[in-house]
């Protein structure tokens, strides 16, 4: 009696079909070869961060974070195939930097239009504004904070594995945009020596 020496599949007995695995690796190697050195990965990451935000802003459809995730994933797979952390960091870092900078600017200067695509950002700002004014927020009480963060930790571990990171990247962009909306509105409500107050949600 012989035993199989094959390693377990992605989900135990479930395995990615061999043909799909080979084609994915070939496509990832082709993409990596086309992009070349890491500075080019940075240049590709910048529009990936910008255009989905502009799409959300222009249409009011909350599709930008999903689109950003889908556009970044092939780059990250290609970087993994090349075993290149600098290339992965350049692509995702540039995308997140451009995404956040544009989102913060829109939240500061035109929050009403941006809130059509992300009403949760507006709600988060209004809750945070009350915390700034009163110093009271349930999010900073450990009885609420600890269970919520433990739940988030468990979800990240499970869904990162099951989705190969797709769900985590998508949700991560959502969490970042909550803070981006907050930062934009905080800037709009602040008094700057060199400019007037920008549009702000009251």
Coordinates of N, CA and C in Angstrom, one line a residue:
X1 N 0.8 -1.2 0.0 CA 0.0 0.0 0.0 C 0.9 1.2 0.0
X2 N 0.6 2.2 -0.9 CA 1.4 3.4 -1.0 C 0.6 4.6 -0.6
X3 N 1.2 5.6 -0.2 CA 0.5 6.9 0.2 C 1.0 8.0 -0.7
X4 N 0.1 8.9 -1.0 CA 0.4 10.0 -1.9 C 1.4 11.0 -1.2
X5 N 2.3 11.5 -1.9 CA 3.3 12.4 -1.4 C 2.9 13.9 -1.7
X6 N 1.7 14.0 -2.4 CA 1.3 15.3 -2.8 C 0.9 16.1 -1.6
X7 N 1.3 17.4 -1.6 CA 0.9 18.3 -0.5 C -0.6 18.6 -0.5
X8 N -1.2 18.9 0.6 CA -2.6 19.3 0.6 C -2.9 20.4 -0.3
X9 N -4.1 20.5 -0.8 CA -4.5 21.6 -1.7 C -4.8 22.8 -1.0
X10 N -5.2 23.9 -1.7 CA -5.5 25.2 -1.2 C -6.5 25.1 -0.1
X11 N -7.6 24.3 -0.3 CA -8.6 24.1 0.7 C -8.7 22.6 1.0
X12 N -7.6 22.0 1.5 CA -7.6 20.6 1.8 C -7.6 19.8 0.5
X13 N -8.7 19.0 0.3 CA -8.8 18.2 -0.9 C -9.1 19.0 -2.1
X14 N -9.5 20.2 -2.0 CA -9.8 21.0 -3.2 C -8.5 21.6 -3.7
X15 N -8.3 21.4 -5.0 CA -7.1 21.9 -5.7 C -7.4 22.8 -6.9
X16 N -6.6 23.7 -7.1 CA -6.7 24.5 -8.4 C -6.4 23.6 -9.5
X17 N -7.2 23.5 -10.6 CA -6.9 22.7 -11.7 C -5.5 23.0 -12.3
X18 N -4.8 22.0 -12.7 CA -3.4 22.1 -13.1 C -3.3 23.1 -14.3
X19 N -4.2 23.1 -15.2 CA -4.2 24.0 -16.4 C -4.4 25.4 -15.9
X20 N -5.3 25.7 -15.0 CA -5.5 27.0 -14.5 C -4.2 27.5 -13.8
X21 N -3.6 26.7 -13.0 CA -2.4 27.0 -12.3 C -1.3 27.4 -13.2
X22 N -1.1 26.6 -14.2 CA 0.0 26.9 -15.2 C -0.3 28.2 -16.0
X23 N -1.5 28.4 -16.4 CA -1.8 29.6 -17.2 C -1.7 30.8 -16.3
X24 N -2.0 30.7 -15.0 CA -1.9 31.9 -14.1 C -0.4 32.2 -13.9
X25 N 0.4 31.2 -13.7 CA 1.9 31.5 -13.5 C 2.5 32.0 -14.8
X26 N 2.0 31.5 -16.0 CA 2.6 32.1 -17.2 C 2.2 33.5 -17.4
X27 N 0.9 33.9 -17.1 CA 0.4 35.2 -17.2 C 1.2 36.2 -16.3
X28 N 1.4 35.7 -15.0 CA 2.1 36.5 -14.0 C 3.5 36.7 -14.5
X29 N 4.2 35.7 -15.0 CA 5.6 35.9 -15.4 C 5.6 36.9 -16.6
X30 N 4.7 36.8 -17.5 CA 4.6 37.7 -18.7 C 4.4 39.1 -18.2
X31 N 3.5 39.4 -17.3 CA 3.3 40.7 -16.7 C 4.5 41.2 -16.0
X32 N 5.2 40.4 -15.2 CA 6.4 40.8 -14.6 C 7.5 41.2 -15.5
X33 N 7.6 40.4 -16.6 CA 8.6 40.7 -17.6 C 8.3 42.0 -18.3
X34 N 7.1 42.3 -18.6 CA 6.7 43.5 -19.3 C 6.9 44.7 -18.5
X35 N 6.7 44.7 -17.2 CA 6.8 45.8 -16.3 C 8.3 46.1 -16.0
X36 N 9.1 45.1 -15.9 CA 10.5 45.3 -15.7 C 10.9 45.7 -14.2
X37 N 11.7 46.7 -14.1 CA 12.3 47.1 -12.8 C 11.2 47.7 -11.9
X38 N 11.4 47.8 -10.6 CA 10.4 48.2 -9.7 C 9.9 49.7 -9.9
X39 N 10.7 50.7 -10.4 CA 10.1 52.0 -10.6 C 8.9 52.0 -11.6
X40 N 8.8 51.1 -12.5 CA 7.7 51.0 -13.5 C 6.5 50.4 -12.8
X41 N 6.7 49.6 -11.8 CA 5.5 49.1 -11.0 C 4.9 50.3 -10.2
X42 N 5.7 51.2 -9.7 CA 5.2 52.4 -9.0 C 4.4 53.2 -10.0
X43 N 4.9 53.4 -11.2 CA 4.1 54.2 -12.2 C 2.8 53.6 -12.6
X44 N 2.7 52.3 -12.6 CA 1.5 51.6 -12.9 C 0.5 51.7 -11.7
X45 N 1.1 51.6 -10.5 CA 0.2 51.7 -9.3 C -0.5 53.1 -9.1
X46 N 0.1 54.1 -9.6 CA -0.5 55.5 -9.4 C -1.8 55.6 -10.1
X47 N -2.0 55.3 -11.4 CA -3.3 55.4 -12.0 C -4.3 54.4 -11.4
X48 N -3.8 53.3 -10.9 CA -4.8 52.3 -10.3 C -5.4 52.9 -9.0
X49 N -4.6 53.8 -8.4 CA -5.1 54.4 -7.2 C -6.0 55.6 -7.5
X50 N -5.8 56.2 -8.7 CA -6.6 57.5 -9.0 C -7.9 57.2 -9.7
X51 N -7.9 56.5 -10.8 CA -9.0 56.4 -11.7 C -10.3 55.7 -11.0
X52 N -10.1 54.7 -10.2 CA -11.4 54.2 -9.5 C -12.0 55.2 -8.6
X53 N -11.2 56.0 -7.9 CA -11.8 57.1 -7.1 C -12.5 58.1 -7.9
X54 N -12.0 58.5 -9.0 CA -12.6 59.4 -9.9 C -13.9 58.8 -10.5
X55 N -13.9 57.5 -10.7 CA -15.1 56.9 -11.2 C -16.3 56.9 -10.1
X56 N -15.9 56.6 -8.9 CA -16.9 56.8 -7.8 C -17.4 58.2 -7.7
X57 N -16.5 59.1 -7.8 CA -16.9 60.5 -7.6 C -17.8 61.0 -8.8
X58 N -17.5 60.6 -10.0 CA -18.3 61.0 -11.2 C -19.6 60.3 -11.3
X59 N -19.7 59.1 -10.9 CA -20.9 58.3 -11.1 C -21.8 58.1 -9.8
X60 N -21.2 58.2 -8.6 CA -21.9 58.0 -7.4 C -22.0 56.5 -7.1
X61 N -21.4 55.6 -7.9 CA -21.5 54.2 -7.7 C -20.3 53.7 -6.9
X62 N -20.5 53.0 -5.8 CA -19.4 52.5 -4.9 C -18.7 51.3 -5.5
X63 N -18.1 51.5 -6.7 CA -17.4 50.4 -7.3 C -15.8 50.5 -7.3
X64 N -15.3 51.7 -6.9 CA -13.9 52.0 -7.0 C -13.0 51.1 -6.2
X65 N -13.4 50.7 -5.0 CA -12.6 49.8 -4.2 C -12.5 48.4 -4.8
X66 N -13.6 47.9 -5.3 CA -13.5 46.6 -5.9 C -12.7 46.7 -7.2
X67 N -12.8 47.8 -8.0 CA -12.0 47.9 -9.2 C -10.5 48.0 -8.8
X68 N -10.2 48.8 -7.8 CA -8.8 48.9 -7.4 C -8.2 47.6 -7.0
X69 N -9.0 46.8 -6.2 CA -8.6 45.5 -5.8 C -8.3 44.6 -7.0
X70 N -9.2 44.6 -8.0 CA -9.1 43.7 -9.1 C -7.9 44.1 -10.0
X71 N -7.6 45.4 -10.1 CA -6.5 45.9 -10.9 C -5.1 45.6 -10.2
X72 N -5.1 45.7 -8.8 CA -3.9 45.5 -8.1 C -3.5 44.0 -8.0
X73 N -4.5 43.1 -8.0 CA -4.2 41.7 -7.7 C -3.3 41.1 -8.7
X74 N -3.4 41.3 -10.0 CA -2.4 40.7 -11.0 C -1.0 41.2 -10.7
X75 N -0.9 42.5 -10.4 CA 0.5 43.0 -10.1 C 1.1 42.3 -8.9
X76 N 0.3 42.1 -7.8 CA 0.8 41.4 -6.6 C 1.1 39.9 -6.9
X77 N 0.3 39.3 -7.7 CA 0.6 37.9 -8.1 C 1.9 37.8 -8.9
X78 N 2.1 38.8 -9.8 CA 3.3 38.8 -10.6 C 4.5 39.0 -9.7
X79 N 4.4 39.9 -8.7 CA 5.5 40.2 -7.8 C 5.8 38.9 -6.9
X80 N 4.7 38.2 -6.5 CA 4.9 37.0 -5.8 C 5.7 35.9 -6.6
X81 N 5.3 35.8 -7.9 CA 6.0 34.8 -8.8 C 7.5 35.2 -8.9
X82 N 7.8 36.5 -9.0 CA 9.2 36.9 -9.1 C 9.8 37.0 -7.7
X83 N 9.1 36.7 -6.6 CA 9.6 36.8 -5.3 C 10.3 38.2 -5.0
X84 N 9.5 39.2 -5.4 CA 10.1 40.6 -5.3 C 9.2 41.5 -4.4
X85 N 9.6 41.6 -3.2 CA 8.9 42.5 -2.3 C 9.0 44.0 -2.7
X86 N 10.1 44.5 -3.3 CA 10.1 45.9 -3.7 C 9.1 46.2 -4.8
X87 N 8.9 45.3 -5.7 CA 7.9 45.5 -6.8 C 6.5 45.5 -6.2
X88 N 6.2 44.6 -5.3 CA 4.9 44.6 -4.7 C 4.7 45.8 -3.9
X89 N 5.7 46.2 -3.1 CA 5.5 47.4 -2.3 C 5.4 48.7 -3.1
X90 N 6.1 48.7 -4.3 CA 6.0 49.9 -5.2 C 4.6 50.0 -5.7
X91 N 4.0 48.9 -6.2 CA 2.7 49.0 -6.8 C 1.6 49.3 -5.8
X92 N 1.6 48.6 -4.7 CA 0.5 48.8 -3.7 C 0.7 50.1 -3.0
X93 N 2.0 50.5 -2.7 CA 2.2 51.7 -2.0 C 1.8 52.9 -2.8
X94 N 2.2 52.9 -4.1 CA 1.8 54.0 -5.0 C 0.3 54.1 -5.2
X95 N -0.4 53.0 -5.3 CA -1.8 52.9 -5.5 C -2.5 53.5 -4.2
X96 N -2.1 53.1 -3.1 CA -2.7 53.5 -1.8 C -2.5 55.0 -1.6
X97 N -1.2 55.5 -1.9 CA -0.9 56.9 -1.7 C -1.7 57.8 -2.6
X98 N -1.8 57.4 -3.9 CA -2.6 58.2 -4.8 C -4.1 58.2 -4.5
X99 N -4.6 57.0 -4.1 CA -6.0 56.8 -3.8 C -6.3 57.7 -2.6
X100 N -5.5 57.6 -1.5 CA -5.8 58.4 -0.3 C -5.7 59.9 -0.5
X101 N -4.7 60.3 -1.2 CA -4.5 61.7 -1.5 C -5.7 62.3 -2.2
X102 N -6.1 61.6 -3.3 CA -7.3 62.1 -4.0 C -8.6 62.1 -3.2
X103 N -8.8 61.0 -2.5 CA -10.0 60.8 -1.7 C -10.0 61.9 -0.6
X104 N -8.9 62.2 0.1 CA -8.9 63.2 1.1 C -9.2 64.6 0.5
X105 N -8.6 64.9 -0.7 CA -8.9 66.2 -1.3 C -10.4 66.3 -1.7
X106 N -11.0 65.3 -2.2 CA -12.4 65.3 -2.6 C -13.3 65.5 -1.3
X107 N -12.9 64.7 -0.3 CA -13.7 64.8 1.0 C -13.6 66.2 1.6
X108 N -12.5 66.9 1.3 CA -12.3 68.3 1.9 C -13.0 69.3 1.1
X109 N -13.0 69.2 -0.3 CA -13.5 70.2 -1.1 C -14.9 70.0 -1.7
X110 N -15.3 68.7 -1.8 CA -16.7 68.4 -2.3 C -17.2 67.2 -1.6
X111 N -17.4 67.2 -0.2 CA -17.8 66.0 0.5 C -19.2 65.6 0.1
X112 N -20.1 66.5 -0.3 CA -21.5 66.1 -0.6 C -21.5 65.2 -1.8
X113 N -20.8 65.5 -2.8 CA -20.8 64.6 -4.0 C -20.1 63.3 -3.7
X114 N -19.0 63.3 -2.9 CA -18.3 62.1 -2.6 C -19.1 61.2 -1.7
X115 N -19.9 61.8 -0.9 CA -20.7 61.0 0.1 C -21.8 60.2 -0.6
X116 N -22.2 60.6 -1.9 CA -23.1 59.8 -2.6 C -22.6 58.4 -2.8
X117 N -21.3 58.3 -3.2 CA -20.7 57.0 -3.4 C -20.3 56.3 -2.1
X118 N -20.1 57.1 -1.0 CA -19.6 56.5 0.3 C -20.3 57.2 1.4
X119 N -21.6 57.0 1.6 CA -22.3 57.6 2.8 C -21.7 57.2 4.1
X120 N -21.1 56.0 4.2 CA -20.5 55.6 5.4 C -19.4 56.5 5.9
X121 N -18.7 57.1 4.9 CA -17.6 58.1 5.2 C -18.2 59.3 5.9
X122 N -19.3 59.8 5.4 CA -20.0 61.0 6.0 C -20.5 60.6 7.4
X123 N -21.1 59.4 7.5 CA -21.5 59.0 8.9 C -20.4 58.9 9.9
X124 N -19.3 58.4 9.4 CA -18.1 58.2 10.3 C -17.6 59.6 10.7
X125 N -17.6 60.6 9.8 CA -17.1 61.9 10.1 C -18.1 62.5 11.2
X126 N -19.4 62.4 11.0 CA -20.3 63.0 11.9 C -20.2 62.4 13.3
X127 N -20.0 61.1 13.4 CA -19.7 60.4 14.7 C -18.4 60.9 15.3
X128 N -17.4 61.0 14.5 CA -16.1 61.5 15.0 C -16.1 62.9 15.4
X129 N -16.9 63.7 14.7 CA -17.1 65.1 15.1 C -17.7 65.2 16.5
X130 N -18.6 64.4 16.8 CA -19.2 64.4 18.1 C -18.2 64.0 19.2
X131 N -17.4 63.0 18.8 CA -16.3 62.6 19.7 C -15.3 63.7 20.0
X132 N -15.0 64.5 18.9 CA -14.0 65.6 19.1 C -14.6 66.7 20.0
X133 N -15.9 66.9 19.8 CA -16.6 68.0 20.6 C -16.9 67.6 22.0
X134 N -17.3 66.3 22.2 CA -17.8 65.9 23.5 C -16.7 65.0 24.3
X135 N -15.8 64.4 23.5 CA -14.9 63.5 24.2 C -15.5 62.1 24.5
X136 N -16.7 61.9 24.0 CA -17.4 60.6 24.3 C -17.6 59.8 23.0
X137 N -17.2 58.6 23.0 CA -17.5 57.7 21.8 C -17.4 56.3 22.3
X138 N -18.3 55.5 21.9 CA -18.3 54.0 22.3 C -17.1 53.3 21.7
X139 N -16.6 53.8 20.5 CA -15.5 53.1 19.9 C -14.3 53.2 20.7
X140 N -14.2 54.0 21.7 CA -13.0 54.1 22.5 C -13.2 53.5 23.9
X141 N -14.3 52.8 24.1 CA -14.6 52.1 25.3 C -14.2 50.6 25.1
X142 N -13.4 50.1 26.0 CA -12.8 48.8 25.7 C -13.8 47.7 25.6
X143 N -15.0 47.9 26.3 CA -16.0 46.8 26.2 C -16.6 46.7 24.8
X144 N -16.5 47.8 24.0 CA -16.9 47.7 22.6 C -15.7 47.5 21.7
X145 N -14.6 48.1 22.0 CA -13.4 48.1 21.2 C -12.8 46.7 21.1
X146 N -12.6 46.0 22.2 CA -12.0 44.8 22.2 C -12.7 43.7 21.4
X147 N -14.0 43.4 21.7 CA -14.7 42.4 20.9 C -14.7 42.8 19.4
X148 N -14.9 44.0 19.1 CA -15.0 44.4 17.6 C -13.6 44.1 16.9
X149 N -12.5 44.4 17.6 CA -11.2 44.2 17.0 C -10.9 42.7 16.9
X150 N -11.3 41.9 17.9 CA -11.0 40.5 17.9 C -11.8 39.9 16.8
X151 N -13.1 40.3 16.6 CA -13.9 39.9 15.4 C -13.2 40.2 14.1
X152 N -12.7 41.4 14.0 CA -12.0 41.8 12.8 C -10.8 41.0 12.5
X153 N -10.0 40.7 13.6 CA -8.8 39.9 13.4 C -9.2 38.5 12.9
X154 N -10.2 37.9 13.5 CA -10.6 36.6 13.1 C -11.1 36.6 11.6
X155 N -11.8 37.6 11.2 CA -12.3 37.7 9.9 C -11.2 37.9 8.9
X156 N -10.2 38.7 9.3 CA -9.1 38.9 8.4 C -8.3 37.6 8.1
X157 N -8.1 36.8 9.2 CA -7.3 35.6 9.0 C -8.1 34.6 8.1
X158 N -9.4 34.5 8.3 CA -10.2 33.5 7.6 C -10.3 34.0 6.1
X159 N -10.8 35.2 5.9 CA -11.1 35.6 4.6 C -9.9 36.0 3.7
X160 N -8.7 36.3 4.4 CA -7.5 36.5 3.6 C -7.1 35.1 3.0
X161 N -7.2 34.1 3.7 CA -6.9 32.8 3.2 C -7.9 32.3 2.1
X162 N -9.2 32.4 2.4 CA -10.2 31.9 1.5 C -10.2 32.6 0.2
X163 N -9.9 33.9 0.2 CA -10.0 34.8 -1.0 C -8.7 35.1 -1.6
X164 N -7.6 34.5 -1.1 CA -6.2 34.8 -1.5 C -5.9 36.3 -1.4
X165 N -6.5 36.9 -0.4 CA -6.2 38.3 -0.1 C -7.2 39.3 -0.7
X166 N -8.0 38.9 -1.6 CA -8.9 39.8 -2.3 C -9.9 40.5 -1.3
X167 N -10.5 39.7 -0.5 CA -11.5 40.3 0.5 C -10.8 41.2 1.4
X168 N -9.6 40.9 1.9 CA -8.9 41.7 2.8 C -8.5 43.1 2.2
X169 N -8.0 43.0 0.9 CA -7.6 44.2 0.2 C -8.8 45.1 0.0
X170 N -10.0 44.5 -0.4 CA -11.2 45.3 -0.6 C -11.7 46.0 0.7
X171 N -11.7 45.2 1.8 CA -12.2 45.7 3.0 C -11.2 46.7 3.6
X172 N -9.9 46.5 3.3 CA -8.9 47.4 3.8 C -9.0 48.8 3.1
X173 N -9.3 48.8 1.9 CA -9.6 50.1 1.2 C -10.8 50.8 1.8
X174 N -11.8 50.0 2.1 CA -13.0 50.6 2.8 C -12.6 51.3 4.1
X175 N -11.9 50.6 4.9 CA -11.5 51.1 6.2 C -10.6 52.3 6.0
X176 N -9.7 52.3 5.1 CA -8.8 53.5 4.8 C -9.7 54.6 4.3
X177 N -10.7 54.4 3.5 CA -11.5 55.5 3.1 C -12.4 56.1 4.1
X178 N -12.8 55.3 5.1 CA -13.5 55.9 6.3 C -12.6 57.0 6.9
X179 N -11.3 56.6 7.1 CA -10.3 57.6 7.7 C -10.0 58.7 6.7
X180 N -9.9 58.4 5.4 CA -9.7 59.5 4.5 C -10.8 60.5 4.5
X181 N -12.0 60.1 4.6 CA -13.1 61.0 4.6 C -13.0 61.9 5.9
X182 N -12.7 61.2 7.0 CA -12.5 61.9 8.3 C -11.4 63.0 8.1
X183 N -10.3 62.6 7.6 CA -9.1 63.5 7.5 C -9.5 64.7 6.6
X184 N -10.2 64.4 5.4 CA -10.6 65.5 4.5 C -11.5 66.5 5.2
X185 N -12.5 65.9 6.0 CA -13.4 66.8 6.7 C -12.8 67.6 7.8
X186 N -11.8 66.9 8.5 CA -11.1 67.6 9.6 C -10.3 68.8 9.0
X187 N -9.7 68.6 7.8 CA -9.0 69.7 7.2 C -10.0 70.8 6.8
X188 N -11.2 70.4 6.3 CA -12.1 71.4 5.8 C -12.7 72.2 7.0
X189 N -12.8 71.6 8.1 CA -13.3 72.3 9.3 C -12.2 73.1 10.1
X190 N -10.9 72.9 9.7 CA -9.8 73.6 10.3 C -9.6 74.9 9.7
X191 N -8.9 75.8 10.4 CA -8.6 77.1 9.9 C -7.1 77.1 9.5
X192 N -6.8 77.3 8.2 CA -5.5 77.4 7.8 C -5.0 78.8 7.5
X193 N -3.8 79.2 7.9 CA -3.4 80.6 7.7 C -3.4 81.0 6.2
X194 N -3.2 80.0 5.3 CA -3.0 80.3 3.9 C -4.3 80.1 3.0
X195 N -5.4 79.7 3.6 CA -6.5 79.5 2.8 C -7.8 79.6 3.7
X196 N -8.9 79.8 3.0 CA -10.2 79.9 3.7 C -10.7 78.4 4.0
X197 N -11.7 78.3 4.9 CA -12.3 77.0 5.1 C -12.9 76.5 3.9
X198 N -12.7 75.2 3.6 CA -13.3 74.5 2.5 C -14.7 74.1 2.8
X199 N -15.4 73.5 1.8 CA -16.8 73.0 2.0 C -16.7 71.9 3.1
X200 N -17.7 71.9 4.0 CA -17.7 71.0 5.1 C -19.1 70.5 5.3
X201 N -19.2 69.3 5.7 CA -20.5 68.8 6.1 C -20.8 69.2 7.6
X202 N -22.0 69.7 7.8 CA -22.3 70.1 9.2 C -23.2 69.1 9.9

